[in-house]
Amino acid sequence: MVLDVVWAVKWLTLCAQAMAEHRVELIELDRAIGDSDHGENMDRGFQAVLDKLAEAAPETPGAALKLTAMTLMSKVGGAAGPLYGTAFLRAAAALGDSAEIEPAAWAGALAAARDGIVARGKAEPGDKTMVDAWTPAAEAARAAAENGGPDVLTVLVAAAEAAEAGAVATDPLMARKGRASYLGERSIGHRDPGAASTALILRAAVGAAA
Amino acid sequence: MTVSIVVVSHSEKIADGAVELAAQMAPDVVIVAAGGTSDGRIGTSLEKVLAALDQAAGSDGAVILTDLGSAVMTAESALEFADSPAGVVLADAPLVEGLVAAAVAAQGGADLQAVKRAAEAAGGPPRRTDVPPQQVVEEGSVTGQGPACTGEFELINQAGMHARPAAKIAGGLSSLDAEVTINGVDGTSMTSLMTLAAGKGSLLHVEAWGVDAERAVNYVGGLVQAGFGEP
């Protein structure tokens, strides 16, 4: 398995599928502690990504991710737009114009995405945001890339599992950033919708390589 | 040429309305609205912001004003996407007050940084907690010297120091190389001047430091004594 542009387009296509399938679930999570538009916004954003990918036919994974960044920033509307947009933009910059992504490069792209989200949203780990899924994912990918050698699927799986565990781990946290922070202690016991959608996105990356 | 302004709001109506309001006080300034999403919903759109920056380009730079949190993020993303174009800065200011103050400063010929400062002086304390507030150092207080030039003028127009006179004073002063206080508040801040609530017959005590100190005092005196061209 190589992570080339075919994989990247398949990944983004599976992201769009996942957002459509989990739209109601994300809306419900966001209704509890936000403004209940996350599922709607992410679904609309990734559907627009599919249209753009079909139009532009990018030639490298980096080009596909940059197109995704631009589209999410323009179409999502809520705070998730600039946050995910920045994540994909920084990941695209980290990948440059290479045709295939090595395990270490994927780990580097996830770290760049995570750093971009932190820079844009000013949230830290433990604030009950998507950072709580991206941070363990980036760390797990780096560790797997260092230990696992050339097997890229291992790295993808490690990142997805860490993001899923990170999302679950937001349940007991009290929100300190974003709209949910207005709720204070009442945000405890609910999963952060951004962390949940992050887990879906990184799980789709595994699906595209399977 | 003047500095241009881009207004990023979650709402198309807010952006358009704010631009309409500011344009009244700054007819020669290019002010471009980027409100709502590209399909007319509440939200912000990178495409709209980039298009607005395109429209505002070609002048002496552009200052971006934003409303709520994710408008700031979208504006920052636009700057990142456009590889941080020279001459485009983001002002950390309340949208309406900051926009009017910025527009007036731009109309008065202020440069990019002065327009940004005018916007940011219009609000209360900075909203961002991770950036220490910029200290405005008054030369007089540092050197222990009194003002280079002072003047005292009586307001003779019926309405006193309302929005338009405050805008004229702040706008003109922001293009001069001088630190100016009027009854103790920053003379380049339209909103500070309005908080003086100085009515007809009130005395304005003007103190100025810097190269253009005398010009600054004469400028304020000229406007006040002419009743700002009002009854």
Short mmCIF file of C-alpha atoms in Angstrom, two decimals:
data_model
loop_
_atom_site.label_atom_id
_atom_site.label_comp_id
_atom_site.label_asym_id
_atom_site.label_seq_id
_atom_site.Cartn_x
_atom_site.Cartn_y
_atom_site.Cartn_z
CA MET A 1 0.00 0.00 0.00
CA VAL A 2 1.33 3.42 -0.88
CA LEU A 3 -0.24 6.70 0.19
CA ASP A 4 -0.47 8.49 -3.13
CA VAL A 5 -3.03 10.85 -4.62
CA VAL A 6 -5.39 7.95 -5.34
CA TRP A 7 -5.33 7.12 -1.64
CA ALA A 8 -5.78 10.79 -0.70
CA VAL A 9 -8.86 11.20 -2.90
CA LYS A 10 -10.29 7.95 -1.56
CA TRP A 11 -9.62 9.17 1.99
CA LEU A 12 -11.45 12.44 1.41
CA THR A 13 -14.30 10.57 -0.29
CA LEU A 14 -14.61 8.30 2.74
CA CYS A 15 -14.52 11.40 4.97
CA ALA A 16 -17.51 12.76 3.07
CA GLN A 17 -19.30 9.42 3.45
CA ALA A 18 -18.55 9.32 7.16
CA MET A 19 -19.83 12.87 7.70
CA ALA A 20 -23.05 12.02 5.85
CA GLU A 21 -23.50 8.79 7.83
CA HIS A 22 -22.72 10.38 11.20
CA ARG A 23 -24.41 13.70 10.48
CA VAL A 24 -27.24 13.18 12.95
CA GLU A 25 -24.89 11.81 15.60
CA LEU A 26 -22.65 14.89 15.34
CA ILE A 27 -25.69 17.17 15.43
CA GLU A 28 -26.84 15.44 18.63
CA LEU A 29 -23.41 15.79 20.26
CA ASP A 30 -23.31 19.46 19.30
CA ARG A 31 -26.89 20.04 20.45
CA ALA A 32 -25.88 18.97 23.95
CA ILE A 33 -23.02 21.42 24.39
CA GLY A 34 -22.91 23.68 21.31
CA ASP A 35 -25.18 25.12 18.67
CA SER A 36 -26.09 21.83 16.98
CA ASP A 37 -24.72 22.71 13.55
CA HIS A 38 -21.51 20.65 13.50
CA GLY A 39 -22.96 17.62 11.69
CA GLU A 40 -24.73 19.81 9.15
CA ASN A 41 -21.65 21.96 8.56
CA MET A 42 -19.19 19.08 8.21
CA ASP A 43 -21.53 17.20 5.88
CA ARG A 44 -21.97 20.24 3.66
CA GLY A 45 -18.25 21.01 3.75
CA PHE A 46 -17.11 17.56 2.69
CA GLN A 47 -19.79 17.25 0.01
CA ALA A 48 -18.33 20.45 -1.44
CA VAL A 49 -14.86 18.89 -1.18
CA LEU A 50 -16.06 15.98 -3.38
CA ASP A 51 -17.26 18.42 -6.03
CA LYS A 52 -13.97 20.33 -5.97
CA LEU A 53 -11.89 17.13 -6.19
CA ALA A 54 -13.88 16.00 -9.22
CA GLU A 55 -13.41 19.39 -10.89
CA ALA A 56 -9.74 19.96 -10.17
CA ALA A 57 -8.27 16.41 -10.29
CA PRO A 58 -5.26 17.16 -8.04
CA GLU A 59 -2.01 15.42 -8.92
CA THR A 60 -0.43 14.97 -5.48
CA PRO A 61 -1.74 14.18 -1.99
CA GLY A 62 -0.60 17.66 -0.91
CA ALA A 63 -2.60 19.32 -3.69
CA ALA A 64 -5.70 17.32 -2.71
CA LEU A 65 -5.35 18.40 0.92
CA LYS A 66 -4.84 22.06 0.00
CA LEU A 67 -7.98 22.00 -2.12
CA THR A 68 -9.80 20.44 0.83
CA ALA A 69 -8.51 23.20 3.13
CA MET A 70 -9.74 25.97 0.84
CA THR A 71 -13.13 24.31 0.43
CA LEU A 72 -13.72 23.63 4.13
CA MET A 73 -12.76 27.20 5.02
CA SER A 74 -15.23 28.51 2.46
CA LYS A 75 -18.14 26.14 2.94
CA VAL A 76 -18.32 24.99 6.55
CA GLY A 77 -19.25 28.36 8.00
CA GLY A 78 -18.77 27.61 11.72
CA ALA A 79 -15.55 27.55 13.71
CA ALA A 80 -14.82 24.05 12.38
CA GLY A 81 -14.22 25.59 8.93
CA PRO A 82 -11.08 27.60 9.70
CA LEU A 83 -9.89 24.96 12.20
CA TYR A 84 -10.12 21.95 9.88
CA GLY A 85 -9.11 24.19 6.98
CA THR A 86 -5.94 25.16 8.81
CA ALA A 87 -5.29 21.51 9.71
CA PHE A 88 -5.49 20.41 6.07
CA LEU A 89 -3.54 23.46 4.89
CA ARG A 90 -0.65 22.82 7.29
CA ALA A 91 -0.68 19.09 6.49
CA ALA A 92 -0.54 19.93 2.77
CA ALA A 93 2.41 22.26 3.36
CA ALA A 94 4.21 19.55 5.35
CA LEU A 95 3.73 17.05 2.52
CA GLY A 96 4.89 19.47 -0.17
CA ASP A 97 4.61 18.11 -3.70
CA SER A 98 5.80 14.57 -3.01
CA ALA A 99 3.85 11.92 -4.89
CA GLU A 100 3.86 9.36 -2.09
CA ILE A 101 3.67 9.75 1.69
CA GLU A 102 6.17 7.78 3.80
CA PRO A 103 5.17 6.80 7.38
CA ALA A 104 7.33 9.51 8.94
CA ALA A 105 5.89 12.11 6.55
CA TRP A 106 2.33 11.14 7.51
CA ALA A 107 3.27 11.52 11.18
CA GLY A 108 4.82 14.89 10.34
CA ALA A 109 1.68 15.98 8.49
CA LEU A 110 -0.51 15.07 11.47
CA ALA A 111 1.79 17.00 13.82
CA ALA A 112 1.63 20.03 11.50
CA ALA A 113 -2.17 19.77 11.34
CA ARG A 114 -2.38 19.56 15.12
CA ASP A 115 -0.05 22.56 15.56
CA GLY A 116 -2.11 24.54 13.05
CA ILE A 117 -5.32 23.88 14.99
CA VAL A 118 -3.65 24.94 18.24
CA ALA A 119 -2.27 28.11 16.63
CA ARG A 120 -5.65 29.03 15.13
CA GLY A 121 -7.96 28.08 17.98
CA LYS A 122 -5.64 28.71 20.94
CA ALA A 123 -6.92 25.57 22.70
CA GLU A 124 -4.69 23.27 24.73
CA PRO A 125 -4.97 19.55 25.49
CA GLY A 126 -7.65 19.02 28.13
CA ASP A 127 -9.83 21.94 27.00
CA LYS A 128 -12.38 19.47 25.54
CA THR A 129 -11.85 20.33 21.89
CA MET A 130 -10.66 18.61 18.71
CA VAL A 131 -7.12 19.17 20.00
CA ASP A 132 -7.79 16.30 22.43
CA ALA A 133 -8.16 13.94 19.47
CA TRP A 134 -5.44 15.42 17.23
CA THR A 135 -2.73 15.50 19.92
CA PRO A 136 -2.75 11.79 20.83
CA ALA A 137 -3.20 10.92 17.13
CA ALA A 138 -0.12 12.88 16.11
CA GLU A 139 1.90 11.40 18.97
CA ALA A 140 0.78 7.85 18.23
CA ALA A 141 1.62 8.28 14.54
CA ARG A 142 5.09 9.54 15.38
CA ALA A 143 5.75 6.66 17.77
CA ALA A 144 4.46 4.11 15.25
CA ALA A 145 6.53 5.61 12.44
CA GLU A 146 9.66 5.43 14.59
CA ASN A 147 9.04 1.86 15.74
CA GLY A 148 7.13 0.28 12.90
CA GLY A 149 9.43 0.74 9.94
CA PRO A 150 7.97 1.08 6.50
CA ASP A 151 4.45 -0.24 7.14
CA VAL A 152 2.26 2.81 6.62
CA LEU A 153 -0.99 1.06 7.51
CA THR A 154 0.27 0.55 11.08
CA VAL A 155 0.84 4.29 11.37
CA LEU A 156 -2.63 5.12 10.01
CA VAL A 157 -4.25 2.67 12.42
CA ALA A 158 -2.27 3.97 15.40
CA ALA A 159 -3.40 7.55 14.67
CA ALA A 160 -7.06 6.56 14.18
CA GLU A 161 -7.18 4.50 17.39
CA ALA A 162 -5.52 7.27 19.40
CA ALA A 163 -7.97 9.85 18.00
CA GLU A 164 -10.93 7.62 18.88
CA ALA A 165 -9.63 7.10 22.42
CA GLY A 166 -8.93 10.84 22.67
CA ALA A 167 -12.49 11.65 21.62
CA VAL A 168 -13.95 9.27 24.20
CA ALA A 169 -11.66 10.79 26.81
CA THR A 170 -13.29 14.21 26.29
CA ASP A 171 -16.52 12.91 27.89
CA PRO A 172 -15.61 13.70 31.53
CA LEU A 173 -13.79 16.95 30.73
CA MET A 174 -15.17 20.42 31.43
CA ALA A 175 -14.97 22.60 28.32
CA ARG A 176 -12.60 25.54 28.49
CA LYS A 177 -12.68 26.65 24.84
CA GLY A 178 -15.34 27.17 22.23
CA ARG A 179 -19.06 27.51 22.65
CA ALA A 180 -19.26 24.59 25.12
CA SER A 181 -17.14 26.56 27.59
CA TYR A 182 -20.16 28.81 28.21
CA LEU A 183 -21.82 25.81 29.84
CA GLY A 184 -19.05 25.29 32.40
CA GLU A 185 -19.70 22.17 34.48
CA ARG A 186 -22.76 21.29 32.44
CA SER A 187 -20.43 20.38 29.58
CA ILE A 188 -19.18 17.42 31.64
CA GLY A 189 -20.49 14.05 30.48
CA HIS A 190 -20.79 14.96 26.81
CA ARG A 191 -18.36 14.10 24.02
CA ASP A 192 -16.80 16.99 22.15
CA PRO A 193 -18.24 17.03 18.60
CA GLY A 194 -14.98 18.27 17.04
CA ALA A 195 -13.01 15.47 18.68
CA ALA A 196 -15.65 13.02 17.42
CA SER A 197 -15.42 14.28 13.82
CA THR A 198 -11.61 14.19 14.03
CA ALA A 199 -11.80 10.49 14.94
CA LEU A 200 -14.07 9.88 11.93
CA ILE A 201 -11.62 11.64 9.60
CA LEU A 202 -8.60 9.70 10.81
CA ARG A 203 -10.55 6.39 10.73
CA ALA A 204 -11.43 7.15 7.09
CA ALA A 205 -7.69 7.41 6.36
CA VAL A 206 -7.37 3.75 7.42
CA GLY A 207 -10.36 2.73 5.33
CA ALA A 208 -8.83 4.32 2.23
CA ALA A 209 -5.68 2.23 2.67
CA ALA A 210 -7.43 -1.06 3.38
CA MET B 1 -4.71 57.03 -1.89
CA THR B 2 -6.05 55.86 1.45
CA VAL B 3 -5.89 52.70 3.52
CA SER B 4 -8.75 50.30 2.72
CA ILE B 5 -10.84 48.34 5.18
CA VAL B 6 -12.37 44.86 5.01
CA VAL B 7 -15.26 43.93 7.31
CA VAL B 8 -15.65 40.23 8.16
CA SER B 9 -18.90 39.33 9.92
CA HIS B 10 -20.97 36.19 10.44
CA SER B 11 -23.91 38.09 9.02
CA GLU B 12 -24.11 39.62 5.56
CA LYS B 13 -26.51 42.24 6.93
CA ILE B 14 -24.18 43.22 9.77
CA ALA B 15 -21.23 43.57 7.39
CA ASP B 16 -23.22 45.58 4.84
CA GLY B 17 -24.80 47.76 7.53
CA ALA B 18 -21.51 48.47 9.25
CA VAL B 19 -19.95 49.43 5.91
CA GLU B 20 -22.90 51.71 5.14
CA LEU B 21 -22.53 53.44 8.50
CA ALA B 22 -18.77 53.95 8.20
CA ALA B 23 -18.99 55.11 4.58
CA GLN B 24 -21.08 58.08 5.69
CA MET B 25 -18.16 59.38 7.70
CA ALA B 26 -15.46 58.31 5.27
CA PRO B 27 -16.71 58.77 1.71
CA ASP B 28 -13.30 58.37 0.08
CA VAL B 29 -12.24 55.17 1.84
CA VAL B 30 -12.68 51.79 0.15
CA ILE B 31 -14.58 49.65 2.68
CA VAL B 32 -15.48 46.15 1.54
CA ALA B 33 -17.97 43.85 3.27
CA ALA B 34 -17.34 40.10 3.62
CA GLY B 35 -20.34 38.91 5.61
CA GLY B 36 -22.05 35.53 5.81
CA THR B 37 -21.26 32.36 3.88
CA SER B 38 -21.14 32.15 0.10
CA ASP B 39 -24.60 30.56 0.08
CA GLY B 40 -26.13 33.31 2.19
CA ARG B 41 -26.15 31.61 5.59
CA ILE B 42 -24.79 32.85 8.91
CA GLY B 43 -21.08 32.13 9.08
CA THR B 44 -17.84 33.26 7.52
CA SER B 45 -16.30 32.30 4.20
CA LEU B 46 -12.67 32.23 3.17
CA GLU B 47 -13.69 32.84 -0.46
CA LYS B 48 -15.56 35.98 0.49
CA VAL B 49 -12.71 37.29 2.59
CA LEU B 50 -10.14 36.60 -0.14
CA ALA B 51 -12.37 38.29 -2.72
CA ALA B 52 -12.78 41.31 -0.44
CA LEU B 53 -9.02 41.52 0.09
CA ASP B 54 -8.59 41.43 -3.68
CA GLN B 55 -10.99 44.33 -4.04
CA ALA B 56 -9.27 46.29 -1.28
CA ALA B 57 -5.80 45.66 -2.65
CA GLY B 58 -3.83 48.11 -4.73
CA SER B 59 -4.23 50.90 -2.23
CA ASP B 60 -2.07 51.81 0.73
CA GLY B 61 -2.83 48.53 2.47
CA ALA B 62 -5.89 47.16 4.19
CA VAL B 63 -7.06 46.71 7.76
CA ILE B 64 -9.43 43.81 8.55
CA LEU B 65 -12.14 44.23 11.18
CA THR B 66 -14.01 41.16 12.45
CA ASP B 67 -16.92 40.27 14.69
CA LEU B 68 -17.10 37.01 16.67
CA GLY B 69 -14.37 34.42 17.26
CA SER B 70 -14.50 32.32 14.14
CA ALA B 71 -14.54 35.44 11.94
CA VAL B 72 -11.12 36.15 13.44
CA MET B 73 -10.04 32.60 12.59
CA THR B 74 -11.32 32.89 9.03
CA ALA B 75 -9.55 36.23 8.58
CA GLU B 76 -6.32 34.75 9.93
CA SER B 77 -6.76 31.75 7.64
CA ALA B 78 -7.22 34.07 4.68
CA LEU B 79 -3.94 35.79 5.48
CA GLU B 80 -2.24 32.40 5.79
CA PHE B 81 -3.79 31.23 2.54
CA ALA B 82 -2.63 34.35 0.72
CA ASP B 83 0.89 33.87 2.19
CA SER B 84 0.57 36.83 4.57
CA PRO B 85 0.29 39.58 1.95
CA ALA B 86 2.24 42.71 2.82
CA GLY B 87 0.13 45.64 3.87
CA VAL B 88 -2.79 43.65 5.26
CA VAL B 89 -3.28 43.67 9.03
CA LEU B 90 -5.93 42.41 11.40
CA ALA B 91 -7.26 44.84 14.01
CA ASP B 92 -8.33 43.50 17.41
CA ALA B 93 -11.25 45.84 17.89
CA PRO B 94 -15.02 45.87 18.38
CA LEU B 95 -16.58 45.77 14.92
CA VAL B 96 -18.76 48.85 14.73
CA GLU B 97 -16.81 51.25 16.94
CA GLY B 98 -13.50 50.04 15.57
CA LEU B 99 -14.68 50.28 11.98
CA VAL B 100 -15.96 53.84 12.31
CA ALA B 101 -12.78 54.96 14.05
CA ALA B 102 -10.63 53.20 11.44
CA ALA B 103 -12.63 54.63 8.55
CA VAL B 104 -12.33 58.15 9.94
CA ALA B 105 -8.60 57.73 10.46
CA ALA B 106 -8.20 56.43 6.91
CA GLN B 107 -10.28 59.29 5.56
CA GLY B 108 -7.90 61.67 7.35
CA GLY B 109 -4.96 60.15 5.51
CA ALA B 110 -3.56 58.01 8.33
CA ASP B 111 -1.19 55.20 7.34
CA LEU B 112 -1.82 51.47 7.84
CA GLN B 113 -0.56 51.19 11.41
CA ALA B 114 -2.32 54.41 12.44
CA VAL B 115 -5.62 53.12 11.05
CA LYS B 116 -5.15 49.85 12.95
CA ARG B 117 -4.35 51.77 16.14
CA ALA B 118 -7.39 53.98 15.67
CA ALA B 119 -9.58 50.87 15.44
CA GLU B 120 -8.02 49.25 18.48
CA ALA B 121 -8.21 52.43 20.56
CA ALA B 122 -11.96 52.46 19.96
CA GLY B 123 -12.60 49.48 22.18
CA GLY B 124 -12.09 48.70 25.80
CA PRO B 125 -9.16 46.49 26.78
CA PRO B 126 -7.90 44.07 24.08
CA ARG B 127 -10.01 40.93 23.78
CA ARG B 128 -7.04 38.61 23.46
CA THR B 129 -5.51 37.64 26.73
CA ASP B 130 -2.38 36.06 25.27
CA VAL B 131 -1.12 39.32 23.77
CA PRO B 132 -0.05 41.96 26.27
CA PRO B 133 -1.77 45.28 25.61
CA GLN B 134 0.39 47.73 23.71
CA GLN B 135 1.55 50.52 25.92
CA VAL B 136 1.02 53.93 24.44
CA VAL B 137 3.95 55.91 25.73
CA GLU B 138 3.27 59.59 26.05
CA GLU B 139 6.46 61.48 25.54
CA GLY B 140 5.62 63.98 28.22
CA SER B 141 5.22 61.36 30.89
CA VAL B 142 8.47 59.65 30.01
CA THR B 143 10.71 62.68 29.82
CA GLY B 144 8.90 64.50 32.56
CA GLN B 145 8.53 67.42 30.20
CA GLY B 146 5.27 69.25 29.82
CA PRO B 147 3.50 69.38 26.49
CA ALA B 148 5.23 71.17 23.62
CA CYS B 149 2.06 73.06 22.82
CA THR B 150 -1.28 73.61 24.51
CA GLY B 151 -4.52 75.36 23.78
CA GLU B 152 -7.94 75.88 25.27
CA PHE B 153 -11.04 76.17 23.13
CA GLU B 154 -14.74 76.55 23.84
CA LEU B 155 -17.25 74.41 22.00
CA ILE B 156 -19.65 76.77 20.21
CA ASN B 157 -21.73 74.41 18.08
CA GLN B 158 -25.16 73.45 19.39
CA ALA B 159 -24.59 69.71 19.60
CA GLY B 160 -21.12 69.87 21.15
CA MET B 161 -18.78 66.89 20.89
CA HIS B 162 -20.97 64.32 19.15
CA ALA B 163 -19.92 61.67 16.67
CA ARG B 164 -19.08 63.80 13.64
CA PRO B 165 -16.90 66.37 15.44
CA ALA B 166 -15.15 63.57 17.33
CA ALA B 167 -14.55 61.80 14.03
CA LYS B 168 -13.12 64.96 12.45
CA ILE B 169 -10.75 65.60 15.34
CA ALA B 170 -9.61 61.97 15.67
CA GLY B 171 -9.25 61.54 11.93
CA GLY B 172 -7.12 64.64 11.46
CA LEU B 173 -4.94 64.06 14.49
CA SER B 174 -4.17 60.47 13.59
CA SER B 175 -2.34 61.62 10.46
CA LEU B 176 -0.09 63.99 12.43
CA ASP B 177 3.17 63.08 14.12
CA ALA B 178 2.06 64.11 17.57
CA GLU B 179 0.70 62.70 20.83
CA VAL B 180 -2.40 64.67 21.66
CA THR B 181 -4.70 64.62 24.67
CA ILE B 182 -7.96 66.50 24.93
CA ASN B 183 -9.22 66.90 28.49
CA GLY B 184 -6.94 64.01 29.33
CA VAL B 185 -8.12 61.48 26.74
CA ASP B 186 -6.43 60.28 23.53
CA GLY B 187 -7.24 62.82 20.81
CA THR B 188 -6.92 60.19 18.05
CA SER B 189 -9.63 58.02 19.60
CA MET B 190 -13.06 58.97 18.37
CA THR B 191 -14.83 56.99 21.07
CA SER B 192 -12.68 58.46 23.86
CA LEU B 193 -13.54 61.94 22.63
CA MET B 194 -17.23 61.07 22.63
CA THR B 195 -17.01 59.79 26.20
CA LEU B 196 -16.03 63.33 27.25
CA ALA B 197 -19.71 64.16 26.73
CA ALA B 198 -18.66 67.77 26.22
CA GLY B 199 -21.65 69.94 25.40
CA LYS B 200 -21.91 73.47 24.01
CA GLY B 201 -19.90 75.89 26.15
CA SER B 202 -17.53 73.21 27.44
CA LEU B 203 -13.83 73.97 27.38
CA LEU B 204 -11.49 71.61 25.58
CA HIS B 205 -7.98 71.62 26.98
CA VAL B 206 -5.57 70.36 24.32
CA GLU B 207 -2.04 69.20 25.10
CA ALA B 208 0.34 68.01 22.39
CA TRP B 209 3.81 66.51 22.23
CA GLY B 210 5.96 65.75 19.20
CA VAL B 211 7.03 67.27 15.90
CA ASP B 212 3.53 68.28 14.84
CA ALA B 213 2.42 69.44 18.30
CA GLU B 214 1.67 72.99 17.21
CA ARG B 215 -0.14 71.87 14.06
CA ALA B 216 -2.22 69.49 16.16
CA VAL B 217 -3.36 72.18 18.58
CA ASN B 218 -4.09 74.58 15.72
CA TYR B 219 -6.03 71.86 13.91
CA VAL B 220 -8.30 71.20 16.90
CA GLY B 221 -8.65 74.93 17.59
CA GLY B 222 -9.60 75.65 14.00
CA LEU B 223 -12.32 73.01 13.98
CA VAL B 224 -13.75 73.98 17.36
CA GLN B 225 -13.79 77.70 16.63
CA ALA B 226 -15.52 77.08 13.31
CA GLY B 227 -18.16 75.07 15.18
CA PHE B 228 -17.16 72.08 13.01
CA GLY B 229 -19.14 73.78 10.25
CA GLU B 230 -22.35 73.15 12.20
CA PRO B 231 -24.94 75.51 13.66
#
